[in-house]
PDB file of C-alpha atoms in Angstrom:
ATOM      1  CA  UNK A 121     216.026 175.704  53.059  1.00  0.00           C
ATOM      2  CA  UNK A 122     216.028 178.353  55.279  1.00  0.00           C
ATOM      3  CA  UNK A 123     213.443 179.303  57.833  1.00  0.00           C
ATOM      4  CA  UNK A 124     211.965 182.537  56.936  1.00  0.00           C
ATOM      5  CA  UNK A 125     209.046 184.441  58.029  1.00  0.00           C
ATOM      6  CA  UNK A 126     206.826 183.838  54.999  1.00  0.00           C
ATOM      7  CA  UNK A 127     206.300 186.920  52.566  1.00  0.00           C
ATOM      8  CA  UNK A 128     204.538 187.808  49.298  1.00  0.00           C
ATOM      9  CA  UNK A 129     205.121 190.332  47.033  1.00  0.00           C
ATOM     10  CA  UNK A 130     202.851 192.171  43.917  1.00  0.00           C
ATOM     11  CA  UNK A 131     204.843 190.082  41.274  1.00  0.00           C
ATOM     12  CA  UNK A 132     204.189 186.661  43.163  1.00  0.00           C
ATOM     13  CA  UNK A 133     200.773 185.274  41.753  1.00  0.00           C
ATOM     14  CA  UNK A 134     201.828 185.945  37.828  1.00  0.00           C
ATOM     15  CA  UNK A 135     205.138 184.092  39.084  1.00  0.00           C
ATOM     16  CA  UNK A 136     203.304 181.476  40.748  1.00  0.00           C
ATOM     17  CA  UNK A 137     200.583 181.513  37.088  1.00  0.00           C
ATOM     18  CA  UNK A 138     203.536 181.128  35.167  1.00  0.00           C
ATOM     19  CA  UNK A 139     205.334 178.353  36.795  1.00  0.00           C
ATOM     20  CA  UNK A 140     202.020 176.245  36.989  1.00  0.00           C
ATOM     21  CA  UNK A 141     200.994 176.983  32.919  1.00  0.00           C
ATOM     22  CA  UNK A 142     204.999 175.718  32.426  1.00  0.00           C
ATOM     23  CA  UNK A 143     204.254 172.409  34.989  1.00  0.00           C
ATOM     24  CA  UNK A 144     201.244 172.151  32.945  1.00  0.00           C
ATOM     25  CA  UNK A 145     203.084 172.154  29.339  1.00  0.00           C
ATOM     26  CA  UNK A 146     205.551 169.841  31.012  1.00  0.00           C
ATOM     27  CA  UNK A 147     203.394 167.014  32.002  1.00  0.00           C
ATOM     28  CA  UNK A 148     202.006 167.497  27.716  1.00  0.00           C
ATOM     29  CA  UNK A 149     205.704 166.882  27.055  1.00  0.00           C
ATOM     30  CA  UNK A 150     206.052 164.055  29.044  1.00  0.00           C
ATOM     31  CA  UNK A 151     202.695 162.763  27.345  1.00  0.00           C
ATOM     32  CA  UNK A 152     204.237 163.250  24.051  1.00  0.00           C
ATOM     33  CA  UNK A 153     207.496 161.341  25.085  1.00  0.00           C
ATOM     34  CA  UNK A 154     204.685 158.298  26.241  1.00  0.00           C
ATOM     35  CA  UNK A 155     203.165 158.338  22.926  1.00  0.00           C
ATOM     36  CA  UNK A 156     206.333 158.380  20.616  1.00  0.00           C
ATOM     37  CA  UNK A 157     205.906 161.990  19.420  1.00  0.00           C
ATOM     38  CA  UNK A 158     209.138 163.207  17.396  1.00  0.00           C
ATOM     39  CA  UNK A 159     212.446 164.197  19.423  1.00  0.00           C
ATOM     40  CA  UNK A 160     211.974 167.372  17.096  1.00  0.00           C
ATOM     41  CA  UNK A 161     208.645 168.118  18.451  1.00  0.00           C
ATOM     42  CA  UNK A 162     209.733 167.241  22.244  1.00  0.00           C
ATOM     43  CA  UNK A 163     212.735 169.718  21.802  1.00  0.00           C
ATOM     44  CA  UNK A 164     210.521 172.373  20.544  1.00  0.00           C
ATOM     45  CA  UNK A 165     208.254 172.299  23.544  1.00  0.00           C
ATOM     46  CA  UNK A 166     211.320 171.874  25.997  1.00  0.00           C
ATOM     47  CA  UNK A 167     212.829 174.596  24.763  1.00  0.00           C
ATOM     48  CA  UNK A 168     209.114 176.493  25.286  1.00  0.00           C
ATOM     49  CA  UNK A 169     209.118 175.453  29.100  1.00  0.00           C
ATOM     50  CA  UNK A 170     212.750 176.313  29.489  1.00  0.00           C
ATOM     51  CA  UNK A 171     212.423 179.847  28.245  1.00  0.00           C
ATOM     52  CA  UNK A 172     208.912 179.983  30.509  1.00  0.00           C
ATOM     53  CA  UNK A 173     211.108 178.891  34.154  1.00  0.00           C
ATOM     54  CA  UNK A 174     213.691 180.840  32.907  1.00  0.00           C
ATOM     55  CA  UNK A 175     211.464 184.104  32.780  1.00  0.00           C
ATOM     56  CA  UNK A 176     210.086 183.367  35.431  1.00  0.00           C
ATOM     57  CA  UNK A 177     213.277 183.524  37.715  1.00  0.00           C
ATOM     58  CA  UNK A 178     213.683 186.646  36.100  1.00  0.00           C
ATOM     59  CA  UNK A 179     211.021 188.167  37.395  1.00  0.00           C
ATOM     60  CA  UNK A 180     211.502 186.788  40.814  1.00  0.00           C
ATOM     61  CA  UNK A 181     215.082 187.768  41.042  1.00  0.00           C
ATOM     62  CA  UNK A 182     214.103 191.721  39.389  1.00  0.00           C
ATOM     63  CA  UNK A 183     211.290 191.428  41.944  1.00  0.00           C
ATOM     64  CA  UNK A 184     213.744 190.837  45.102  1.00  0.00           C
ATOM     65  CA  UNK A 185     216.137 193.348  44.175  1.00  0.00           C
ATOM     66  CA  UNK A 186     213.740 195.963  44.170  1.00  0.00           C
ATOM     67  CA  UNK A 187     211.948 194.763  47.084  1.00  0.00           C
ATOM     68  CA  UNK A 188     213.918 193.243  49.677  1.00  0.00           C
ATOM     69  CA  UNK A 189     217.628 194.101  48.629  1.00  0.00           C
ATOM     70  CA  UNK A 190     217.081 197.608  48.891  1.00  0.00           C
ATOM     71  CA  UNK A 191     215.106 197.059  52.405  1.00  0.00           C
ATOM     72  CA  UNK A 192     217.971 195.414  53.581  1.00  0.00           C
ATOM     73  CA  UNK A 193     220.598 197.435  52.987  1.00  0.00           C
ATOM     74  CA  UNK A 194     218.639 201.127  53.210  1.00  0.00           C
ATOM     75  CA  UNK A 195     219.421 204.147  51.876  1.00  0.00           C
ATOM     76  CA  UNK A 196     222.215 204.640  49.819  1.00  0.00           C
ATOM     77  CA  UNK A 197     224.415 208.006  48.327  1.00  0.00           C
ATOM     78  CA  UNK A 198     224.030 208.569  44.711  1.00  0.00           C
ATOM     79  CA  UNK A 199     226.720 206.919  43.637  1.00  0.00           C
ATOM     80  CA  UNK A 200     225.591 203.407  45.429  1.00  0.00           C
ATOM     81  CA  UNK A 201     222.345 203.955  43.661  1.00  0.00           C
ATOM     82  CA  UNK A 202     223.750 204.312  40.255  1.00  0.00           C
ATOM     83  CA  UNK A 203     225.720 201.207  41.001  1.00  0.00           C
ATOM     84  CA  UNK A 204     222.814 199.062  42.399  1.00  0.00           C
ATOM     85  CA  UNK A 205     220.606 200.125  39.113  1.00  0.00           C
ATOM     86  CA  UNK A 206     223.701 199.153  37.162  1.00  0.00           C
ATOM     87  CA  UNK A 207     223.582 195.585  39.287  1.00  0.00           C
ATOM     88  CA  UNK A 208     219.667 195.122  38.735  1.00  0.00           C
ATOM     89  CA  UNK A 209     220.149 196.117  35.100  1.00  0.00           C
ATOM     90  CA  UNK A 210     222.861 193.449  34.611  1.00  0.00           C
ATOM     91  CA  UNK A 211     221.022 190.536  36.323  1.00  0.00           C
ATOM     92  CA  UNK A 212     218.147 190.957  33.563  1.00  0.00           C
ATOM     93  CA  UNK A 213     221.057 189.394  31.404  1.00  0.00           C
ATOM     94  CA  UNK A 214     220.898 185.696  33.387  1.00  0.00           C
TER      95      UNK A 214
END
């Protein structure tokens, strides 16, 4: 890791919600997997907690671009903007 001065940002504490409700659901799955629940019912919720870490990198990767990215690298002419919105748009997509 890098050595950063620390930040936080608007979006941070429903990141930070999110990721603990999907460490929560994980530690049920692992549960389940102790007490010889069905790989069908373990896949379901895996899938759940996937989908949940997944959004929330979303949201933290939508949240830097139009926080720090744009700090970083200042104004820009029209066309650079169009292209950057094109750039955040696309990155919804990962």
């Amino acid at each position: 890791m890098h050595a950063q001065h620390a930040h936080t940002h608007q979006s941070h504490p429903a990141i930070v919600k999110r990721l603990r409700r999907a460490g929560g659901h994980l530690n049920g799955i692992v549960a389940m997997i102790e007490h010889g629940r069905s790989c069908l019912d373990v896949a379901q919720q895996l899938q759940a907690v996937e989908k949940a870490i997944q959004q929330a990198k979303k949201a933290l990767i939508q949240d830097h671009l139009d926080h720090c990215l744009e700090d970083v690298i200042g104004p820009l002419a029209r066309d650079q903007r169009d292209s950057m919105a094109e750039f955040k748009e696309i990155t919804r997509y990962l």
